PDB file of N, CA and C in Angstrom:
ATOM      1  N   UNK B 715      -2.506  17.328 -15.761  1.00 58.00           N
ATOM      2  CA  UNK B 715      -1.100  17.610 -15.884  1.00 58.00           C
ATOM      3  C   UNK B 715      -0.706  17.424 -17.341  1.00 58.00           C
ATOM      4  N   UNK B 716       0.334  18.273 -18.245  1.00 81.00           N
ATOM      5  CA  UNK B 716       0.571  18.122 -19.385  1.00 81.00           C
ATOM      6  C   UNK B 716       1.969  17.477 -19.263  1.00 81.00           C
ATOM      7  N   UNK B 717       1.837  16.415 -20.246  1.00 88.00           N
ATOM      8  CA  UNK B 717       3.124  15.270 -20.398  1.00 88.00           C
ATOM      9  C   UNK B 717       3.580  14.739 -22.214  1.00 88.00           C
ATOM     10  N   UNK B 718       4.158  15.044 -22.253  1.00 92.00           N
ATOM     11  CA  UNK B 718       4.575  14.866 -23.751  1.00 92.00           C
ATOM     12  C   UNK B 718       5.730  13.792 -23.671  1.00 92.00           C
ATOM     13  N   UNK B 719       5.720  13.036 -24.459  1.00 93.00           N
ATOM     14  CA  UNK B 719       6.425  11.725 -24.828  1.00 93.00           C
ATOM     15  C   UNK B 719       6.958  11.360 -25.910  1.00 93.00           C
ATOM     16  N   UNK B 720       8.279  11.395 -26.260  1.00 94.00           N
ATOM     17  CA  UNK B 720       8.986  11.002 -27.490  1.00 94.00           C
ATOM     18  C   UNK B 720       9.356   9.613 -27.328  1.00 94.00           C
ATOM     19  N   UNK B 721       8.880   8.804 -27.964  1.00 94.00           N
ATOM     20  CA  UNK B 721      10.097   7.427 -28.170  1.00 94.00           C
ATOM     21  C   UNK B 721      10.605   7.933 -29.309  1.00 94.00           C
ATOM     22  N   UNK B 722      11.888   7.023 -28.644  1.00 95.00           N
ATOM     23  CA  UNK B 722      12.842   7.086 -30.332  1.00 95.00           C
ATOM     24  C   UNK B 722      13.331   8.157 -30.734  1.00 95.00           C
ATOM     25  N   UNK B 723      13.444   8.929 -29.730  1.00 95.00           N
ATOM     26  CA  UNK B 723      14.328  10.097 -30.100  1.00 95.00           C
ATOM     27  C   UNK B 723      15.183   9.706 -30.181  1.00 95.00           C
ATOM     28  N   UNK B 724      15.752  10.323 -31.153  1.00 95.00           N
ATOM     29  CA  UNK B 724      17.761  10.775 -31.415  1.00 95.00           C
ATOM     30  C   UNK B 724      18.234  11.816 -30.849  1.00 95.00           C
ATOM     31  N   UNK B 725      19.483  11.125 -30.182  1.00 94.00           N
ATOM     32  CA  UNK B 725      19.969  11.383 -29.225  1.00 94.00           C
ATOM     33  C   UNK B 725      20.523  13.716 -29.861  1.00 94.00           C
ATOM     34  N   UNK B 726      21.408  13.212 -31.047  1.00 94.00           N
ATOM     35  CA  UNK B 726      21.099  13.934 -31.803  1.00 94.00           C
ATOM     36  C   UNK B 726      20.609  15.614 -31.726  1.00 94.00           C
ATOM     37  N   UNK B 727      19.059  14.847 -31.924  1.00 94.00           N
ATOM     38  CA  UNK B 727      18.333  16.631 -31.273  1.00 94.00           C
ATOM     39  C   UNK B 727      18.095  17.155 -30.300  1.00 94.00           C
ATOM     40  N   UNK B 728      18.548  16.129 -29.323  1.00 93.00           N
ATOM     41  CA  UNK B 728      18.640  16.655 -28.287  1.00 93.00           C
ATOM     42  C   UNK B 728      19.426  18.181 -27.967  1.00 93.00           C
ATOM     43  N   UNK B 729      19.082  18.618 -27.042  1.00 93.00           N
ATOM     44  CA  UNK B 729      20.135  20.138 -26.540  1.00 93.00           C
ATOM     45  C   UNK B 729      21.261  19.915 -26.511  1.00 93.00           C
ATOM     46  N   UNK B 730      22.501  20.231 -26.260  1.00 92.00           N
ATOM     47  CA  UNK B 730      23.644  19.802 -25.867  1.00 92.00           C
ATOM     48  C   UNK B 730      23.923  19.416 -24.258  1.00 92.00           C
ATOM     49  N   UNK B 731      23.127  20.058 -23.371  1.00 92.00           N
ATOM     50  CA  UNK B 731      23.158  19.573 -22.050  1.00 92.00           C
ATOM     51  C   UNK B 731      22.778  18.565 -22.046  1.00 92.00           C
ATOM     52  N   UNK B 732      21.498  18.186 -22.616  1.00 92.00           N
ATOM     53  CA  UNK B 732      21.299  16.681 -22.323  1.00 92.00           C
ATOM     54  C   UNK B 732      22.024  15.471 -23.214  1.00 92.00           C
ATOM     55  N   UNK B 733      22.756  15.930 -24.261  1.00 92.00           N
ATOM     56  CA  UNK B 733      23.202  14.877 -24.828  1.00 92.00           C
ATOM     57  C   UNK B 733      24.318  14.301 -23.875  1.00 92.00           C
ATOM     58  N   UNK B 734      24.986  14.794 -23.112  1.00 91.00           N
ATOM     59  CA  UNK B 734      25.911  14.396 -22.371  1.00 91.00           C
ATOM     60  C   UNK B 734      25.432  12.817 -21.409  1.00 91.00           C
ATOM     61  N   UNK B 735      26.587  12.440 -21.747  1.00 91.00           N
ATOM     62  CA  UNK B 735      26.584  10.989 -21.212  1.00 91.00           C
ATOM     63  C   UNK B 735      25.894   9.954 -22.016  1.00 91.00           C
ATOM     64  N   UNK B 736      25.590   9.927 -23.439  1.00 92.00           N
ATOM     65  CA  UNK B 736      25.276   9.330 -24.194  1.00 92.00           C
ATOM     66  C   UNK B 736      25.393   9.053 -25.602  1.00 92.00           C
ATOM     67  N   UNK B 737      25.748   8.037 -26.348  1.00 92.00           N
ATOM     68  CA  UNK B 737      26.525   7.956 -27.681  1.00 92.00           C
ATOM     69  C   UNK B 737      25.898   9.138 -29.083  1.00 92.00           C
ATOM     70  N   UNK B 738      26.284   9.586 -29.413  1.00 87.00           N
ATOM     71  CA  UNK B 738      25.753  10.549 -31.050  1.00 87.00           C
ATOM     72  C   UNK B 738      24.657   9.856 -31.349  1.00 87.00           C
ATOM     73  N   UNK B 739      25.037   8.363 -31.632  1.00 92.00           N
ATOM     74  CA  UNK B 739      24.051   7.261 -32.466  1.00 92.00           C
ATOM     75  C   UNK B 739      22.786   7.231 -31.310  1.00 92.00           C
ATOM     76  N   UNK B 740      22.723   7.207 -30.569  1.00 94.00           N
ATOM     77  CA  UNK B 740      21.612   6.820 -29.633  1.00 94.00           C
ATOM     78  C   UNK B 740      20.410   7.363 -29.877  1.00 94.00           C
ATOM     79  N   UNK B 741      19.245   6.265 -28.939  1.00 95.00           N
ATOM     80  CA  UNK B 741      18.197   6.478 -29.373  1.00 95.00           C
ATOM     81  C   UNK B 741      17.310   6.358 -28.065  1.00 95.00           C
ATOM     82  N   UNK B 742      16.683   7.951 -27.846  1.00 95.00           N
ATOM     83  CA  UNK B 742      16.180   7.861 -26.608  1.00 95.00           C
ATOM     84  C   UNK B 742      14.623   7.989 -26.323  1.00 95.00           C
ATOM     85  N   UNK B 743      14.468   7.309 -25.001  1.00 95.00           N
ATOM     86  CA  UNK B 743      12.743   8.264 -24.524  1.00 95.00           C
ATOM     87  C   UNK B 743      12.659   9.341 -23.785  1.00 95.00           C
ATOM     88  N   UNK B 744      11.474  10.036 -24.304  1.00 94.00           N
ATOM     89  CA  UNK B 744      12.076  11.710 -23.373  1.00 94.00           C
ATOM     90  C   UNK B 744      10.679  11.741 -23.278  1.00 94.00           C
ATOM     91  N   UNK B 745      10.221  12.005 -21.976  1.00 93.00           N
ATOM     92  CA  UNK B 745       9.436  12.448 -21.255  1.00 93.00           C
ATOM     93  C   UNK B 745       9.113  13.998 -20.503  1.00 93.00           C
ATOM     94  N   UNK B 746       8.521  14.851 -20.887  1.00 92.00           N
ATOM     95  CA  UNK B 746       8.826  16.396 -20.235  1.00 92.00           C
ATOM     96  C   UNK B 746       7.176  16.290 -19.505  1.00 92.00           C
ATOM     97  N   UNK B 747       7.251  16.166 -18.571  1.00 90.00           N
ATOM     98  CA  UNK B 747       5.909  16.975 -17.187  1.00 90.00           C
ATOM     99  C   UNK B 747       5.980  18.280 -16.979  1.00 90.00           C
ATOM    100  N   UNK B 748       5.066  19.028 -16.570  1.00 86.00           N
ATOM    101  CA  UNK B 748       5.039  19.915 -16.346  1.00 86.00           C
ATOM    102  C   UNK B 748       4.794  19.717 -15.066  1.00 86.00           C
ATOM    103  N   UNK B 749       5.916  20.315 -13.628  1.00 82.00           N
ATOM    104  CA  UNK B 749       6.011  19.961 -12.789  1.00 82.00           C
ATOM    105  C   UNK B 749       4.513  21.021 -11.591  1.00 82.00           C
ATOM    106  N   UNK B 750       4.088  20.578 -10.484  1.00 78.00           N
ATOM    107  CA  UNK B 750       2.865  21.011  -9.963  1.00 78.00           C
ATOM    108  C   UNK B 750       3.683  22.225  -9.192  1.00 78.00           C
ATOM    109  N   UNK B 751       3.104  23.781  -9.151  1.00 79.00           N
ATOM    110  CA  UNK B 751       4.231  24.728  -8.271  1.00 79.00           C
ATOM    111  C   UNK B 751       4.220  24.196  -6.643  1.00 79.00           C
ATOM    112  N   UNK B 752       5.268  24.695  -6.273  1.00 79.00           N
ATOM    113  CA  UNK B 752       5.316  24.116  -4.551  1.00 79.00           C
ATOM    114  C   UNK B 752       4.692  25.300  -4.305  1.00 79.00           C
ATOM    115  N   UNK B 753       3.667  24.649  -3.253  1.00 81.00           N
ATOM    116  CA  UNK B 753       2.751  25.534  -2.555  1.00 81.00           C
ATOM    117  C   UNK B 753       3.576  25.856  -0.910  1.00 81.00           C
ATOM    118  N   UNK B 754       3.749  27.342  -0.837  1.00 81.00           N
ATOM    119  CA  UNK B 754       4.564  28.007   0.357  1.00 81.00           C
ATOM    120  C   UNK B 754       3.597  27.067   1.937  1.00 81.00           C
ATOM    121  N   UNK B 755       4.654  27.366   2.607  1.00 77.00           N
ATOM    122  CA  UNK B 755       4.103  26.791   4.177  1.00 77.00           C
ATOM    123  C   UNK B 755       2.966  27.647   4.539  1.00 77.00           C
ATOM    124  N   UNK B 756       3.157  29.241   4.360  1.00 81.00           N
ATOM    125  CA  UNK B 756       1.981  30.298   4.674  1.00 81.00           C
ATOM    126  C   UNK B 756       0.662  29.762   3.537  1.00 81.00           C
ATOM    127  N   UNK B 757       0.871  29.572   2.254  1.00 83.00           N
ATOM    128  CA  UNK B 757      -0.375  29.224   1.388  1.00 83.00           C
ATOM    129  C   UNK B 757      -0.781  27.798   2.174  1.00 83.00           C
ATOM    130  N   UNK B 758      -0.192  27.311   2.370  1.00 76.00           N
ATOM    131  CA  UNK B 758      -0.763  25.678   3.186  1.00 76.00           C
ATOM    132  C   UNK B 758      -1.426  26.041   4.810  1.00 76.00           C
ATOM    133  N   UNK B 759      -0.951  26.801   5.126  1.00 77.00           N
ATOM    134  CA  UNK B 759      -1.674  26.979   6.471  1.00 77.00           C
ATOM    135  C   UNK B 759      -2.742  27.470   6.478  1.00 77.00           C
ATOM    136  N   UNK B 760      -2.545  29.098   5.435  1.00 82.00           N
ATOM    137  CA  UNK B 760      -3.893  29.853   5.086  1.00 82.00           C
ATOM    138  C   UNK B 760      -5.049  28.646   4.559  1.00 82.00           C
ATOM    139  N   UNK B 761      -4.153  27.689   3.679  1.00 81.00           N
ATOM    140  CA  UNK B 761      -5.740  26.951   3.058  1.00 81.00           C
ATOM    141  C   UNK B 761      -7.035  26.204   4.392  1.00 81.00           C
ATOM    142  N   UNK B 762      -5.634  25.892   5.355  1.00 76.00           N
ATOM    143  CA  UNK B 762      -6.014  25.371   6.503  1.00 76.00           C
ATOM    144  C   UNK B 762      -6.888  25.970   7.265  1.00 76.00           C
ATOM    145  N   UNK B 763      -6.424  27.390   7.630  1.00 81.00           N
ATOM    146  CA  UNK B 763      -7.270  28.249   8.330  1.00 81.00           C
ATOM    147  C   UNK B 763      -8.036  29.014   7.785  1.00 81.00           C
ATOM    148  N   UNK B 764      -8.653  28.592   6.234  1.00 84.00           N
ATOM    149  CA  UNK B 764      -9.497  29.049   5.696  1.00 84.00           C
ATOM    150  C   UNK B 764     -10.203  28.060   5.612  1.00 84.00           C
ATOM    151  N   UNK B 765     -10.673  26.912   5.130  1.00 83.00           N
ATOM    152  CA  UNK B 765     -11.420  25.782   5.592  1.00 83.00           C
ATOM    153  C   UNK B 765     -12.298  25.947   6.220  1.00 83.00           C
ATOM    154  N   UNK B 766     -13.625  25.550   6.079  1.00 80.00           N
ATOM    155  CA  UNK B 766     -14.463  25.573   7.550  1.00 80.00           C
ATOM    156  C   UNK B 766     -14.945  24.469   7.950  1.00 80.00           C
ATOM    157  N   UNK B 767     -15.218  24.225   8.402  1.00 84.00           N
ATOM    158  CA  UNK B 767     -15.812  23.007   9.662  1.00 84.00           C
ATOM    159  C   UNK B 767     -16.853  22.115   9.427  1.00 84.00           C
ATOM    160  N   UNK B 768     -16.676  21.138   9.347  1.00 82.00           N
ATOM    161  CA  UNK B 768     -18.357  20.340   8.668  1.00 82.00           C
ATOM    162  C   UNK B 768     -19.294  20.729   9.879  1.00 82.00           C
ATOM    163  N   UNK B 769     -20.612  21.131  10.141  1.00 86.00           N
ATOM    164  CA  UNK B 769     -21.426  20.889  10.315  1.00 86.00           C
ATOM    165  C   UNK B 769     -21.864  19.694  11.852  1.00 86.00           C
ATOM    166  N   UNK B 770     -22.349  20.394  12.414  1.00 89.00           N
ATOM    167  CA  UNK B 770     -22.163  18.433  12.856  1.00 89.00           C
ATOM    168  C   UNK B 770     -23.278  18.228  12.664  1.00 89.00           C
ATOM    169  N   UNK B 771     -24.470  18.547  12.317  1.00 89.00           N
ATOM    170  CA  UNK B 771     -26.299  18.279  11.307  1.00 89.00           C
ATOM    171  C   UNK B 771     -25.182  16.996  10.130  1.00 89.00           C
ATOM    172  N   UNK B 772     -24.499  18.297   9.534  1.00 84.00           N
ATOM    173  CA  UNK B 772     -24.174  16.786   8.328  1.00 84.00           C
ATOM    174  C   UNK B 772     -23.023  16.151   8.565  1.00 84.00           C
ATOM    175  N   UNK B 773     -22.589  16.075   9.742  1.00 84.00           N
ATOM    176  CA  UNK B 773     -21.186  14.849  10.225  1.00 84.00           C
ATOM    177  C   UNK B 773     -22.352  13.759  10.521  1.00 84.00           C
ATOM    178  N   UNK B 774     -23.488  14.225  11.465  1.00 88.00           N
ATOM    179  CA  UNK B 774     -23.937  13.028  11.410  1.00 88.00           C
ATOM    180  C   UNK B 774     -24.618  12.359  10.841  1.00 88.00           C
ATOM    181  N   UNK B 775     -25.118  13.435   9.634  1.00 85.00           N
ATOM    182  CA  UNK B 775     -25.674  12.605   8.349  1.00 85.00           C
ATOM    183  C   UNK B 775     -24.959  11.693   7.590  1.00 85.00           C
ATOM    184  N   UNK B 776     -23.562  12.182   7.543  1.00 81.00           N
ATOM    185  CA  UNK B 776     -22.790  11.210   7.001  1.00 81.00           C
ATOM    186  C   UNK B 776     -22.296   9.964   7.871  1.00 81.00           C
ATOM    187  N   UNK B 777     -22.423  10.153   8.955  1.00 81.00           N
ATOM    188  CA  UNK B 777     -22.536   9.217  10.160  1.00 81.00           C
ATOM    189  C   UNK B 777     -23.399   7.699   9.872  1.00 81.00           C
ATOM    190  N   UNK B 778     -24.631   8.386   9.468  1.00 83.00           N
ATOM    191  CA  UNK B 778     -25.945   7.847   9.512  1.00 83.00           C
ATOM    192  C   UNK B 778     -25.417   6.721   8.396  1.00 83.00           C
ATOM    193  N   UNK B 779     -25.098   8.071   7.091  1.00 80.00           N
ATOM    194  CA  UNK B 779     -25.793   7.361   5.394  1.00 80.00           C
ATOM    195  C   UNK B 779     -24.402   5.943   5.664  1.00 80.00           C
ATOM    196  N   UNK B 780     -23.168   5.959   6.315  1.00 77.00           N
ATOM    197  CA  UNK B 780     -21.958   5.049   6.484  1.00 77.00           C
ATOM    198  C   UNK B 780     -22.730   4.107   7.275  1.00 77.00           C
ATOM    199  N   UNK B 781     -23.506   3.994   8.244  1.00 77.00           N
ATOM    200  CA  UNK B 781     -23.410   2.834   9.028  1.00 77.00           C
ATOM    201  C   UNK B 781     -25.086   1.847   8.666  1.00 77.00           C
ATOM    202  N   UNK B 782     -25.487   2.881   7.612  1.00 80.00           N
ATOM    203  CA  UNK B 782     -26.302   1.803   6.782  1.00 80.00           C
ATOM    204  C   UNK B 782     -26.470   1.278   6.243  1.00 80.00           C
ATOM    205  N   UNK B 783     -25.234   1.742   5.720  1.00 74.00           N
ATOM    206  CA  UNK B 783     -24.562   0.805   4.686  1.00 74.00           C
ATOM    207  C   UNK B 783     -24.275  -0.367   4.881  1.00 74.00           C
ATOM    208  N   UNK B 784     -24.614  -1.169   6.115  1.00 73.00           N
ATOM    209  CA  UNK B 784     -24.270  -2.644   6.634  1.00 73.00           C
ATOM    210  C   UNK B 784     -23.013  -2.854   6.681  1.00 73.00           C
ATOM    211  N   UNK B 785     -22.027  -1.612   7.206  1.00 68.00           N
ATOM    212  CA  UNK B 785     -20.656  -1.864   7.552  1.00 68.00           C
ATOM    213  C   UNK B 785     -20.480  -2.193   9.239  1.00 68.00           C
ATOM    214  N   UNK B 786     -20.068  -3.425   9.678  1.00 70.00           N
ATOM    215  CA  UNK B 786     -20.320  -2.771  11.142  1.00 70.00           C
ATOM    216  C   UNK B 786     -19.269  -2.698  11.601  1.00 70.00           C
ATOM    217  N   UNK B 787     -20.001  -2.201  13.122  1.00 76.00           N
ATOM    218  CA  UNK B 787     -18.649  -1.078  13.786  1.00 76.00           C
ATOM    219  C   UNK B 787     -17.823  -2.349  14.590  1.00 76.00           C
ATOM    220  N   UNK B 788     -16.561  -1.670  14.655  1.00 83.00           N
ATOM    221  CA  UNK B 788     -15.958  -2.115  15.186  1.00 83.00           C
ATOM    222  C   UNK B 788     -15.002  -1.826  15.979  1.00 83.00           C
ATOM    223  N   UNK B 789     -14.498  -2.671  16.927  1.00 86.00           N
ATOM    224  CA  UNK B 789     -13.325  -2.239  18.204  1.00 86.00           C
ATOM    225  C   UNK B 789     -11.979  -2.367  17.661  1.00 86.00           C
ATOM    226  N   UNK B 790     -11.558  -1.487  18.603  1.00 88.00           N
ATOM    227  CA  UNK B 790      -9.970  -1.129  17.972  1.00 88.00           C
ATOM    228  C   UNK B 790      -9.531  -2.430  17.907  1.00 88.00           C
ATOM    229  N   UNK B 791      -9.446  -2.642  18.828  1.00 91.00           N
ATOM    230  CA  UNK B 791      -8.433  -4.583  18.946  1.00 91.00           C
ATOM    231  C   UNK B 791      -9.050  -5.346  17.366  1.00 91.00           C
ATOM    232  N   UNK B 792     -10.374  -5.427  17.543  1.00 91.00           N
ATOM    233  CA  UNK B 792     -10.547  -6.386  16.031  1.00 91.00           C
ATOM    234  C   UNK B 792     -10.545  -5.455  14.778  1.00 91.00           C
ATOM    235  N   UNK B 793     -10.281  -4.105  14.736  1.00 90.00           N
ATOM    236  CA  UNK B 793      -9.720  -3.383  13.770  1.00 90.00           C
ATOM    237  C   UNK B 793      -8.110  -3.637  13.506  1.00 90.00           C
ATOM    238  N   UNK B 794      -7.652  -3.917  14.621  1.00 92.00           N
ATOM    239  CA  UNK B 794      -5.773  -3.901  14.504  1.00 92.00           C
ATOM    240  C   UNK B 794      -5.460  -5.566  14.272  1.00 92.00           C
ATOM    241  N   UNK B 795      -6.683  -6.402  14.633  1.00 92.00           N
ATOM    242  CA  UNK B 795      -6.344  -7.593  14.377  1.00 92.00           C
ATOM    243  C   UNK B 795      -6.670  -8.277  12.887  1.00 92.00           C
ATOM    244  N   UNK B 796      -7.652  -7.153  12.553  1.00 90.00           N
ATOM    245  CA  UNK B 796      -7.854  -7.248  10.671  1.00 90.00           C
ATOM    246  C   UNK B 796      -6.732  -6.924  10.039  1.00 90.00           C
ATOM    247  N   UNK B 797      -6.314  -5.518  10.303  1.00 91.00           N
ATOM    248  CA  UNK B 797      -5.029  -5.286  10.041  1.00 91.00           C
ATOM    249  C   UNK B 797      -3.778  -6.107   9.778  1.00 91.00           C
ATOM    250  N   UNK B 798      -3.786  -6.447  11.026  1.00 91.00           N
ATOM    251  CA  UNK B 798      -2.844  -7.693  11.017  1.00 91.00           C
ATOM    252  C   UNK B 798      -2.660  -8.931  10.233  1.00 91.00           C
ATOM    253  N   UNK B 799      -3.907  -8.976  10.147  1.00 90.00           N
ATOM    254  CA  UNK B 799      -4.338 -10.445   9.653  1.00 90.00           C
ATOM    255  C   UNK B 799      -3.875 -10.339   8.036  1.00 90.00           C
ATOM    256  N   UNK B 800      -4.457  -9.325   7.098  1.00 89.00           N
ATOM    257  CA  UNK B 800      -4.082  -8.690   6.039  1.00 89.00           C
ATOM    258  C   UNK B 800      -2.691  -8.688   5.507  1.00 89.00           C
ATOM    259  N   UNK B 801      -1.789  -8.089   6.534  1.00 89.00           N
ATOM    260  CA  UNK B 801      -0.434  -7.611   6.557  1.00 89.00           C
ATOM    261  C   UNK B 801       0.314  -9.170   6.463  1.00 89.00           C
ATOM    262  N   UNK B 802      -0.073  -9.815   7.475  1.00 85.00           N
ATOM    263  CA  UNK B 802       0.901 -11.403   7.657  1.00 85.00           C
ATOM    264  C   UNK B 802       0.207 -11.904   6.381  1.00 85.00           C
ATOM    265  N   UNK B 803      -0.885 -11.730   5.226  1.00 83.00           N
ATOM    266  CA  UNK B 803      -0.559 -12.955   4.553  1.00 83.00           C
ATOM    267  C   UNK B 803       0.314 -12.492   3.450  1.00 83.00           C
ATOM    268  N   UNK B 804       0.883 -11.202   3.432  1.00 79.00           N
ATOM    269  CA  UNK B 804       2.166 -11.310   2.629  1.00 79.00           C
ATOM    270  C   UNK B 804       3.712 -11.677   3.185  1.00 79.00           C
ATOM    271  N   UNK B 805       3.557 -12.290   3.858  1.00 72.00           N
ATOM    272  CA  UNK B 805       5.091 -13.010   4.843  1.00 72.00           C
ATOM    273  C   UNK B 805       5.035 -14.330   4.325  1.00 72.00           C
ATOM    274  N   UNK B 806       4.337 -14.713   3.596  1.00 63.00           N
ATOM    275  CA  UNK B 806       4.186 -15.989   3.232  1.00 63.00           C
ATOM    276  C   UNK B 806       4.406 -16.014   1.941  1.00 63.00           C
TER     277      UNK B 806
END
């Protein structure tokens, strides 16, 4: 993404639209992004229904290479109770 950054601008060179609401003398930061285009509901669906499907040869390869990793599996209840557990120690 392209982002350009002034400190310390004067207020000054600014355009005249943006000088509004701020003293002559002032001294500003101006930040301009170049914003990402909104992608239409039809381009988001098409991406969707253009997509294809993993495999299930390599779902379960990736199946495999995850649970050898010495992660083990676990049940919903002691998944929601990790969860939990996580969540309450910021109440404190």
């Amino acid at each position: 993404m392209n982002k350009i950054v002034r400190e310390h601008y004067p207020v000054a060179n600014l355009p005249e639209d943006l000088r509004e609401g701020f003293d002559a003398g002032a001294i500003v930061k101006v930040v301009i992004e170049v914003e990402a285009p909104a992608i239409s509901r039809e381009a988001l669906l098409r991406s969707v229904i253009d997509a294809k499907p993993i495999a299930a040869e390599d779902l379960m390869e990736m199946r495999r290479k995850l649970l050898s990793d010495g992660r083990p599996s676990v049940t919903m209840e002691e998944a929601v109770a990790r969860i939990r557990e996580l969540r309450d120690e910021w109440d404190y």
